[in-house]
XYZ file of C-alpha atoms in Angstrom:
664
model
C 73.007 74.207 74.720
C 73.328 73.813 78.502
C 77.088 74.429 78.360
C 76.642 77.526 76.156
C 74.033 78.888 78.565
C 76.450 78.443 81.473
C 79.212 80.259 79.572
C 76.838 83.137 78.723
C 75.607 83.439 82.330
C 79.202 83.425 83.605
C 80.213 86.120 81.114
C 77.204 88.270 82.049
C 78.083 88.013 85.721
C 81.751 88.907 85.097
C 80.872 91.857 82.857
C 78.335 93.188 85.367
C 81.014 93.105 88.081
C 83.494 94.891 85.810
C 80.932 97.531 84.782
C 80.004 98.161 88.404
C 83.678 98.695 89.300
C 84.220 100.952 86.267
C 81.059 103.076 86.189
C 79.975 103.186 89.837
C 83.175 102.742 91.849
C 85.514 104.480 89.364
C 87.925 101.625 90.020
C 88.509 99.497 86.887
C 89.515 95.915 87.596
C 90.841 95.183 84.090
C 92.094 97.190 81.134
C 89.838 98.105 78.196
C 91.254 95.361 75.972
C 90.299 92.595 78.394
C 86.852 94.084 78.977
C 86.205 94.455 75.223
C 87.239 90.830 74.677
C 84.680 89.583 77.210
C 81.904 91.770 75.817
C 82.670 90.797 72.218
C 82.621 87.103 73.142
C 79.221 87.560 74.801
C 77.912 89.370 71.695
C 79.162 86.533 69.488
C 77.562 83.807 71.626
C 74.242 85.657 71.839
C 74.229 86.220 68.073
C 74.753 82.489 67.553
C 72.139 81.653 70.210
C 69.424 84.349 69.999
C 67.081 82.318 72.241
C 69.513 82.894 75.130
C 69.449 86.697 74.877
C 67.787 88.271 77.933
C 66.833 91.835 78.816
C 69.349 91.901 81.661
C 72.312 91.118 79.405
C 75.065 93.766 79.303
C 74.693 93.751 75.505
C 71.139 95.102 75.898
C 72.141 97.936 78.188
C 73.130 101.386 76.903
C 75.722 102.443 79.443
C 76.823 102.318 83.058
C 74.964 102.407 86.337
C 73.795 105.339 88.438
C 75.529 106.532 91.579
C 73.204 107.592 94.384
C 75.263 110.667 95.308
C 73.476 113.090 92.995
C 69.905 113.625 91.850
C 68.941 111.697 88.739
C 68.014 113.475 85.529
C 66.228 111.844 82.595
C 67.865 112.796 79.297
C 65.598 114.495 76.785
C 67.533 112.583 74.116
C 69.230 109.305 75.164
C 73.023 109.441 75.461
C 73.826 106.336 73.466
C 77.214 104.629 73.486
C 79.113 103.738 70.308
C 79.872 100.454 68.618
C 83.594 99.684 68.286
C 85.951 99.212 65.355
C 89.446 97.778 65.761
C 90.841 97.739 62.217
C 90.239 99.038 58.688
C 88.045 96.041 57.838
C 85.661 97.076 60.626
C 85.539 100.573 59.153
C 84.767 99.216 55.694
C 81.951 97.129 57.149
C 80.635 100.216 58.973
C 80.626 102.175 55.688
C 79.048 99.297 53.760
C 76.187 99.027 56.258
C 75.535 102.769 55.911
C 75.442 102.532 52.116
C 72.778 99.836 52.396
C 70.561 102.245 54.349
C 70.857 105.502 52.416
C 69.357 106.202 49.021
C 72.418 108.125 47.807
C 75.928 106.872 48.592
C 77.505 110.297 48.279
C 78.239 111.425 51.828
C 81.207 112.523 53.907
C 82.525 111.528 57.326
C 83.925 113.442 60.272
C 86.818 112.064 62.379
C 87.852 113.378 65.794
C 89.905 112.103 68.760
C 88.098 109.939 71.300
C 88.949 111.673 74.568
C 89.459 109.326 77.520
C 87.243 111.085 80.047
C 83.648 111.325 81.255
C 80.720 112.096 78.920
C 78.638 115.092 79.928
C 75.568 116.879 78.592
C 75.251 120.651 79.019
C 71.817 122.240 78.826
C 71.247 125.958 78.277
C 68.007 127.887 78.409
C 67.827 131.430 77.014
C 71.606 131.481 76.824
C 72.269 130.409 80.429
C 73.770 127.134 81.654
C 71.046 125.441 83.707
C 72.193 121.839 83.958
C 75.159 119.522 83.567
C 74.353 115.809 83.483
C 76.539 112.695 83.233
C 75.621 109.945 80.793
C 74.695 107.437 83.534
C 72.875 104.525 81.926
C 72.137 106.560 78.795
C 68.507 107.122 79.759
C 69.114 108.964 83.015
C 72.270 110.448 84.430
C 73.533 112.337 87.450
C 72.927 116.048 87.874
C 76.410 117.441 88.530
C 75.594 121.030 87.569
C 77.295 122.604 90.547
C 80.578 120.848 89.758
C 80.301 121.486 86.016
C 80.069 125.195 86.700
C 83.601 125.128 88.164
C 85.116 124.053 84.828
C 86.623 127.168 83.353
C 86.351 126.061 79.718
C 82.552 125.754 79.984
C 80.795 129.084 79.294
C 78.146 129.996 81.860
C 76.320 132.098 79.279
C 76.215 131.965 75.486
C 74.828 134.280 72.833
C 72.391 131.648 71.541
C 69.104 132.507 73.289
C 67.193 129.375 72.251
C 64.566 128.102 74.675
C 66.448 124.798 74.785
C 70.074 124.300 73.755
C 71.949 121.042 74.463
C 75.565 120.197 73.659
C 77.579 117.168 74.693
C 81.254 116.575 75.273
C 83.948 114.821 77.265
C 85.265 116.103 80.583
C 88.927 115.226 81.125
C 92.106 116.022 83.021
C 95.270 117.056 81.222
C 98.261 114.766 81.699
C 100.084 117.569 83.520
C 97.217 118.134 85.952
C 96.774 114.383 86.444
C 100.412 113.973 87.476
C 100.195 117.032 89.773
C 97.109 115.660 91.549
C 98.625 112.206 91.972
C 101.884 113.639 93.328
C 99.839 115.625 95.840
C 97.734 112.588 96.797
C 100.841 110.455 97.234
C 102.388 113.072 99.505
C 99.184 113.201 101.542
C 99.083 109.439 101.932
C 95.994 109.080 99.743
C 95.467 106.421 97.072
C 96.588 107.634 93.649
C 94.273 107.601 90.636
C 94.871 104.808 88.115
C 94.519 107.068 85.060
C 93.192 110.495 83.993
C 89.788 109.049 83.071
C 89.194 107.788 86.596
C 90.536 110.994 88.082
C 88.102 113.042 85.958
C 85.142 110.787 86.833
C 85.996 110.801 90.536
C 86.444 114.568 90.521
C 83.146 115.327 88.784
C 81.327 113.182 91.365
C 82.921 114.987 94.310
C 80.456 116.423 96.804
C 82.868 119.228 97.654
C 83.000 121.755 94.773
C 86.223 123.256 96.088
C 88.014 120.002 95.339
C 86.503 119.996 91.852
C 87.595 123.578 91.207
C 91.137 122.882 92.439
C 91.643 120.004 89.997
C 91.172 122.084 86.844
C 88.997 119.786 84.783
C 88.741 120.565 81.081
C 86.302 119.665 78.307
C 86.016 119.183 74.550
C 82.532 119.449 73.045
C 81.688 117.065 70.213
C 77.951 117.055 69.552
C 75.231 119.702 69.153
C 71.747 118.265 69.587
C 69.747 121.019 67.864
C 70.975 119.576 64.602
C 67.916 120.558 62.566
C 69.510 124.004 62.312
C 72.518 122.718 60.316
C 73.196 120.417 57.394
C 76.399 118.843 58.722
C 78.126 117.886 61.938
C 81.175 119.959 60.962
C 78.973 123.063 60.514
C 77.448 122.537 63.959
C 80.920 122.256 65.540
C 81.969 125.508 63.877
C 78.861 127.123 65.327
C 79.301 125.929 68.916
C 82.980 126.864 68.696
C 81.911 130.383 67.750
C 79.773 130.483 70.906
C 82.824 129.872 73.090
C 82.744 126.090 73.438
C 86.026 124.203 73.215
C 86.146 122.000 70.096
C 89.076 119.707 69.319
C 91.258 121.040 66.502
C 92.194 117.542 65.344
C 88.664 116.965 64.042
C 88.537 116.673 60.246
C 85.982 116.140 57.485
C 86.865 113.159 55.252
C 85.316 112.222 51.928
C 85.766 108.426 52.128
C 86.939 105.559 54.357
C 90.514 105.713 53.045
C 90.755 109.324 54.174
C 89.060 108.372 57.453
C 91.644 105.679 58.134
C 94.535 107.979 57.207
C 93.335 110.608 59.662
C 92.830 107.988 62.378
C 96.478 106.978 61.910
C 97.575 110.633 61.980
C 95.797 111.163 65.303
C 97.425 107.974 66.595
C 100.875 109.300 65.640
C 100.205 112.508 67.577
C 98.831 110.611 70.578
C 101.937 110.613 72.799
C 102.574 114.341 72.265
C 99.009 115.348 73.253
C 98.490 116.799 76.735
C 95.411 114.636 77.267
C 94.696 110.936 76.999
C 92.819 109.488 74.029
C 91.915 105.842 73.482
C 90.858 106.049 69.852
C 89.001 108.136 67.303
C 85.291 108.665 66.625
C 83.965 108.441 63.071
C 80.584 109.999 62.252
C 78.594 110.479 59.101
C 78.913 114.212 58.563
C 75.478 114.753 56.957
C 72.776 115.297 59.610
C 69.945 114.674 57.142
C 71.028 111.012 56.856
C 70.977 110.188 60.583
C 67.347 109.114 60.829
C 67.594 107.248 57.539
C 70.657 105.302 58.696
C 68.985 104.661 62.035
C 69.821 103.358 65.499
C 69.994 100.149 67.471
C 68.786 100.104 71.088
C 72.392 100.627 72.174
C 74.133 102.862 69.640
C 73.620 104.992 66.498
C 74.435 103.273 63.210
C 75.885 106.519 61.808
C 78.848 106.637 64.199
C 81.542 104.257 65.424
C 84.494 104.379 67.846
C 87.829 103.218 66.464
C 89.767 101.886 69.484
C 93.552 102.143 69.627
C 95.305 99.266 71.379
C 97.265 100.240 74.504
C 100.966 100.332 73.684
C 102.389 97.041 74.899
C 106.022 95.908 74.703
C 107.723 92.652 75.665
C 110.796 92.500 77.884
C 112.435 90.224 80.460
C 111.376 90.360 84.106
C 114.698 90.149 85.951
C 113.631 90.365 89.580
C 110.618 90.636 91.905
C 110.991 92.440 95.207
C 108.658 93.570 97.974
C 108.523 96.938 99.740
C 106.628 98.089 102.808
C 104.881 101.455 103.168
C 104.060 103.489 106.256
C 100.734 101.651 106.723
C 102.520 98.312 106.537
C 101.056 97.418 103.133
C 103.324 95.206 101.025
C 103.760 96.140 97.369
C 105.505 93.864 94.871
C 107.611 95.402 92.107
C 109.392 94.123 89.012
C 112.856 94.983 87.731
C 112.811 94.812 83.917
C 115.249 94.799 81.071
C 114.978 98.442 79.854
C 112.336 98.907 77.160
C 111.026 102.013 75.353
C 107.324 102.466 76.080
C 104.960 105.407 75.489
C 107.846 107.799 74.979
C 109.904 106.797 78.044
C 112.440 104.121 78.993
C 110.845 101.682 81.424
C 113.003 99.621 83.804
C 110.492 98.832 86.544
C 106.813 98.030 86.859
C 104.279 97.409 89.575
C 103.008 93.912 90.288
C 100.526 95.130 92.912
C 100.147 92.205 95.307
C 100.909 88.483 95.532
C 97.436 87.535 94.313
C 98.031 89.482 91.091
C 101.343 87.663 90.469
C 99.764 84.248 91.028
C 96.787 85.000 88.784
C 99.079 86.137 85.963
C 101.469 83.155 86.516
C 104.432 85.534 86.595
C 107.932 84.069 87.061
C 111.372 85.640 87.399
C 113.215 85.371 84.089
C 110.049 85.228 82.011
C 109.305 87.371 78.988
C 106.445 89.652 79.990
C 104.231 92.174 78.259
C 104.292 95.621 79.816
C 101.898 98.509 79.215
C 101.782 102.148 80.202
C 98.352 103.359 79.137
C 97.966 106.514 81.202
C 99.222 104.962 84.426
C 102.000 106.659 86.325
C 103.762 103.333 86.993
C 104.055 100.775 84.177
C 102.225 97.506 84.732
C 103.017 93.903 83.789
C 100.055 92.726 81.694
C 100.847 89.060 81.145
C 103.538 86.441 80.677
C 104.723 85.311 77.248
C 104.855 81.535 77.625
C 107.794 80.739 75.323
C 110.180 77.741 75.264
C 112.058 78.831 78.380
C 108.968 79.477 80.507
C 108.283 75.885 81.743
C 111.846 75.597 83.111
C 111.549 78.724 85.269
C 110.916 78.365 88.997
C 107.472 79.104 90.367
C 107.436 82.393 92.253
C 106.593 82.226 95.964
C 105.306 85.212 97.910
C 107.189 86.487 100.933
C 105.748 85.552 104.309
C 107.819 88.022 106.261
C 108.250 91.776 106.106
C 111.193 92.719 103.845
C 112.214 95.387 106.369
C 111.785 93.827 109.831
C 111.147 90.145 109.174
C 107.806 90.057 111.014
C 105.170 87.620 109.801
C 102.781 89.302 107.359
C 99.007 89.340 107.868
C 96.102 89.443 105.381
C 92.910 91.089 106.639
C 89.629 89.279 106.026
C 88.270 91.738 103.440
C 91.508 92.334 101.504
C 94.078 90.529 99.350
C 97.045 92.699 100.345
C 99.617 91.582 102.903
C 100.464 93.837 105.832
C 103.285 94.134 108.323
C 101.570 94.814 111.653
C 104.768 95.220 113.669
C 104.626 98.663 115.309
C 108.424 98.593 115.599
C 109.116 97.869 111.917
C 112.012 100.174 111.027
C 110.877 100.943 107.476
C 107.329 101.679 108.628
C 108.682 104.002 111.289
C 110.923 105.864 108.823
C 108.073 106.215 106.302
C 105.674 107.350 109.041
C 108.161 110.005 110.193
C 108.539 111.163 106.586
C 104.765 111.491 106.391
C 104.554 113.312 109.743
C 107.006 116.045 108.655
C 105.549 116.420 105.123
C 104.180 119.706 103.791
C 100.484 119.012 104.416
C 101.136 117.465 107.816
C 103.480 119.214 110.296
C 105.445 120.922 107.492
C 108.886 120.651 109.115
C 110.942 122.260 106.364
C 114.321 120.722 105.601
C 113.580 117.371 107.250
C 114.163 115.186 104.176
C 113.924 111.400 103.995
C 117.738 111.239 103.834
C 118.091 113.196 107.070
C 115.390 111.062 108.725
C 117.222 107.864 107.686
C 120.531 109.274 108.919
C 119.078 110.219 112.314
C 117.321 106.874 112.622
C 120.319 104.758 111.549
C 122.479 106.550 114.125
C 119.886 105.907 116.860
C 119.267 109.641 117.414
C 115.564 109.194 116.719
C 113.454 106.046 116.932
C 109.964 107.586 116.458
C 108.190 110.878 115.681
C 108.261 111.949 119.328
C 112.052 112.031 119.273
C 111.986 114.820 116.670
C 110.943 117.167 119.458
C 113.953 116.178 121.588
C 116.651 116.912 119.001
C 117.663 120.018 120.948
C 119.205 117.642 123.493
C 121.108 115.719 120.788
C 123.001 118.601 119.154
C 126.454 117.192 119.852
C 125.687 113.783 118.318
C 123.967 115.332 115.283
C 126.821 117.716 114.460
C 129.200 114.749 114.332
C 127.225 113.262 111.429
C 128.342 113.793 107.837
C 126.824 116.863 106.114
C 124.997 117.977 109.285
C 126.312 121.499 109.940
C 125.247 124.023 112.570
C 123.187 126.153 110.171
C 121.241 123.137 108.869
C 120.598 121.904 112.389
C 119.580 125.367 113.582
C 117.027 125.681 110.754
C 115.659 122.227 111.512
C 115.224 123.018 115.198
C 113.430 126.287 114.359
C 111.090 124.439 111.955
C 110.365 121.776 114.584
C 109.576 124.382 117.229
C 107.393 126.327 114.788
C 105.410 123.171 114.002
C 104.092 123.061 117.575
C 101.754 125.946 116.752
C 100.255 124.264 113.668
C 96.515 123.847 113.603
C 95.360 120.469 114.895
C 94.166 119.218 111.494
C 97.810 119.087 110.345
C 98.724 117.049 113.407
C 95.785 114.689 112.823
C 96.839 114.101 109.221
C 100.419 113.544 110.364
C 99.341 110.681 112.610
C 98.763 108.617 109.477
C 95.391 107.130 110.354
C 94.249 104.947 107.468
C 91.882 106.692 104.997
C 92.290 110.044 106.838
C 93.832 112.396 104.285
C 94.556 116.085 104.748
C 91.108 117.225 103.579
C 89.326 114.685 105.797
C 91.470 115.797 108.749
C 90.319 119.371 108.218
C 86.670 118.306 107.960
C 86.945 116.334 111.203
C 88.562 119.171 113.142
C 86.164 121.775 111.750
C 83.407 119.747 113.377
C 85.042 118.441 116.578
C 87.231 121.547 117.183
C 89.958 119.597 119.014
C 91.811 116.296 119.029
C 90.378 115.557 122.495
C 86.807 115.877 121.251
C 87.552 113.632 118.278
C 89.079 110.954 120.506
C 85.871 110.907 122.562
C 83.569 110.623 119.537
C 81.695 107.484 118.531
C 81.348 106.101 115.018
C 77.854 107.556 114.472
C 79.018 111.072 115.391
C 81.939 110.839 112.968
C 79.769 109.460 110.131
C 77.411 112.438 110.375
C 80.085 114.743 108.988
C 79.619 115.754 105.361
C 81.948 113.740 103.085
C 83.086 111.354 105.871
C 81.779 107.826 105.324
C 81.574 104.647 107.430
C 84.931 103.330 106.171
C 86.758 106.416 107.445
C 84.760 106.470 110.682
C 85.555 102.827 111.452
C 89.250 103.386 110.755
C 89.320 106.259 113.268
C 87.487 104.196 115.895
C 89.919 101.303 115.368
C 92.882 103.680 115.782
C 91.440 105.234 118.941
C 90.893 101.780 120.471
C 94.663 101.091 120.549
C 96.047 102.269 123.892
C 99.527 103.043 122.542
C 98.006 105.510 120.058
C 96.318 107.437 122.858
C 99.604 107.430 124.778
C 101.302 108.850 121.670
C 98.822 111.751 121.480
C 99.253 112.466 125.202
C 103.039 112.566 124.746
C 102.645 115.177 122.017
C 100.380 117.204 124.320
C 103.088 117.279 126.991
C 105.526 118.569 124.406
C 103.233 121.557 123.801
C 101.813 120.729 120.373
C 98.555 122.499 119.565
C 95.575 120.116 119.807
C 92.858 122.641 118.910
C 91.446 123.852 115.625
C 90.930 127.518 114.839
C 89.052 128.543 111.728
C 91.219 131.605 111.281
C 94.669 130.433 112.309
C 95.855 129.132 108.952
C 94.160 131.499 106.536
C 96.306 134.613 106.488
C 96.864 134.024 102.789
C 93.230 133.305 101.962
C 91.779 135.832 99.495
C 88.686 136.224 101.700
C 90.433 136.373 105.103
C 88.952 139.303 107.040
C 86.282 139.943 104.386
C 82.601 140.209 105.301
C 79.793 138.464 103.436
C 76.012 138.585 103.366
C 74.254 135.555 101.858
C 70.875 135.853 100.174
C 68.605 133.988 97.778
C 68.382 130.293 96.907
C 71.736 128.592 96.465
C 72.573 125.075 95.303
C 73.394 123.967 98.857
C 72.067 124.903 102.324
C 73.095 128.301 103.683
C 75.169 126.691 106.463
C 77.373 125.058 103.851
C 78.477 128.474 102.548
C 78.733 129.924 106.058
C 81.160 127.139 106.991
C 83.140 127.619 103.778
C 83.495 131.376 104.332
C 84.383 131.109 108.024
C 86.833 128.241 107.482
C 88.709 130.540 105.067
C 88.899 133.411 107.549
C 85.892 135.391 106.362
C 82.831 136.398 108.379
C 79.125 136.215 107.608
C 76.767 139.082 108.492
C 72.974 139.091 108.579
C 72.392 142.507 107.035
C 73.869 144.751 104.325
C 75.843 147.837 105.300
C 78.493 150.049 103.702
C 81.208 147.926 105.353
C 80.006 144.694 103.688
C 82.578 143.409 101.211
C 80.490 140.871 99.253
C 76.900 139.846 98.685
C 76.748 136.156 97.730
C 73.483 136.057 95.790
C 71.449 133.097 94.587
C 68.081 132.972 92.830
C 65.259 135.195 94.111
C 67.687 137.385 96.061
C 65.076 140.034 96.975
C 65.589 143.273 98.892
C 69.194 142.584 99.970
C 70.223 142.514 96.315
C 68.546 145.879 95.713
C 70.225 147.397 98.766
C 73.631 146.005 97.744
C 73.281 147.599 94.298
C 72.383 150.951 95.875
C 75.435 150.784 98.152
C 77.755 149.575 95.349
C 78.530 146.372 97.236
C 80.410 143.698 95.247
C 77.714 141.180 94.171
C 78.926 137.662 93.300
C 77.310 134.326 92.434
C 78.447 130.826 93.408
C 80.783 130.428 90.436
C 82.608 133.687 91.137
C 82.788 132.797 94.837
C 84.437 129.438 94.089
C 86.838 131.051 91.649
C 87.901 133.531 94.345
C 88.587 130.655 96.759
C 90.573 128.842 94.090
C 93.039 131.736 94.032
C 94.130 130.801 97.529
């Protein structure tokens, strides 16, 4: 019994860590299959040893944990999770258990795709959307109403004027939008999202609604809570669909488990072609009148179950492991594979993350490995297949030196990744120059990675500063292959033009760790110039909305290096703009030059909207006049609203305002 207790306690601890990473940090440490295996083992052990079941066990908890970013909201009806099925036998057992509960066995089922996103509850009063709440722990969730309102597929008003109307669904990102966002994040030097589910969860918890609006979240609704008004789940879906809610067209009523299983397989066959990720199908008893009779456990309803599809996994041979270095010096290990067809594409390479990952998985060159591509952009090696040849393969040994410059690699105390800390590492320099000239940094058009490598290899440039001295190297450049006068002339014009960029672009181009393009803009909006930022302390930086201690410490660490300050001073001498102007980069903004009056109670402080308007080139006035372009009105708008109506001023609410900005 002592040994079993230790195993249970260990499993509980591991699952709690995994749930924290998944639900709170939006950073899963393992795939769903591995997590399900741990949870199912814990369930099995607790069932065999009921005396060891405790209230703090993950099996006794409904859902995830609560983030402290948003206000908590207690659900009127708990948002329960679902029990899982993995094969037809599980479905038959599910059906058998239902038949034991109901007086009449004649009932139908409803099958629909299980969207891989974030569960949300939408509450309407008198036909108006009043609240959007995440599932949280099932009892209370996070109030993300302001972000929910930016999702175009969610109606702000409906024709059902009930005092209380609640519908639930799954917020998700399309595959196309997911890839667009990750490409943008990669270009900006930001960490890419692991999969669309994490991208959707991270987006919905953003404190900046503009970011949420720009990412084009979508939703499918799957459950109407006022079920006493209908006899079946399918009828209720038809009704909410008629109100303007988005309901998945792959949902189908089935008369028995054989039909259920057939439709589950049909959805699985369509899975790759869908423009959104699914990880299974949900099966529900279709007849509402049976729900209370069938009943609930403390964790899930007995009238519904989630059929989980396994991630597509293929075996192939790992031919080679090699390391690469990025602009920050971080070492990434990669695998060259025998080509294998996976999730609709031919895969020849996969990420191995870091050395610790390779050691934990006991990966060797020449081994047969299992590879998956479940929503990730880059395929991942899951595990080794330990066949007859495996014991004879050599143990893999991590590199100790940078693959580009040969410098000894370092591991920081709070990380597992290796880093090249050599400031003169050629590959780091080339990648940092590529970042500096990128679109969201200095935007030097035409300066491709191939041109950068050519200039660097021929010793025409050795750092970013040298880009601004190319005028003096015309003769040497024109002697290079495919470097004509017109190309060089355009490059020189783009370089000269970049000197007038706003300072937030320059700050982003410096490549300070954790400082992406949006953070750079936030910093410069507050400090107004690079000089002021360089004089700031950590506490002053942390005070900025959406800038946390991790970012602040990274900036302080960067400032403390004398060579970095010398670099900034060199750019100053070259005439690069070091100041931030709210209006300089917003000629194309839809509100540039427009005047606004703000009135009423909004979801955020007035200064938040003032900053948003002014940072996009608009201006905020205190009183209404004929020349006012917009009245941004919240609740209890008062006399300014009346005056605006009399003067035919354009009156907009927060949602319309954000939609206008999104057109930028």
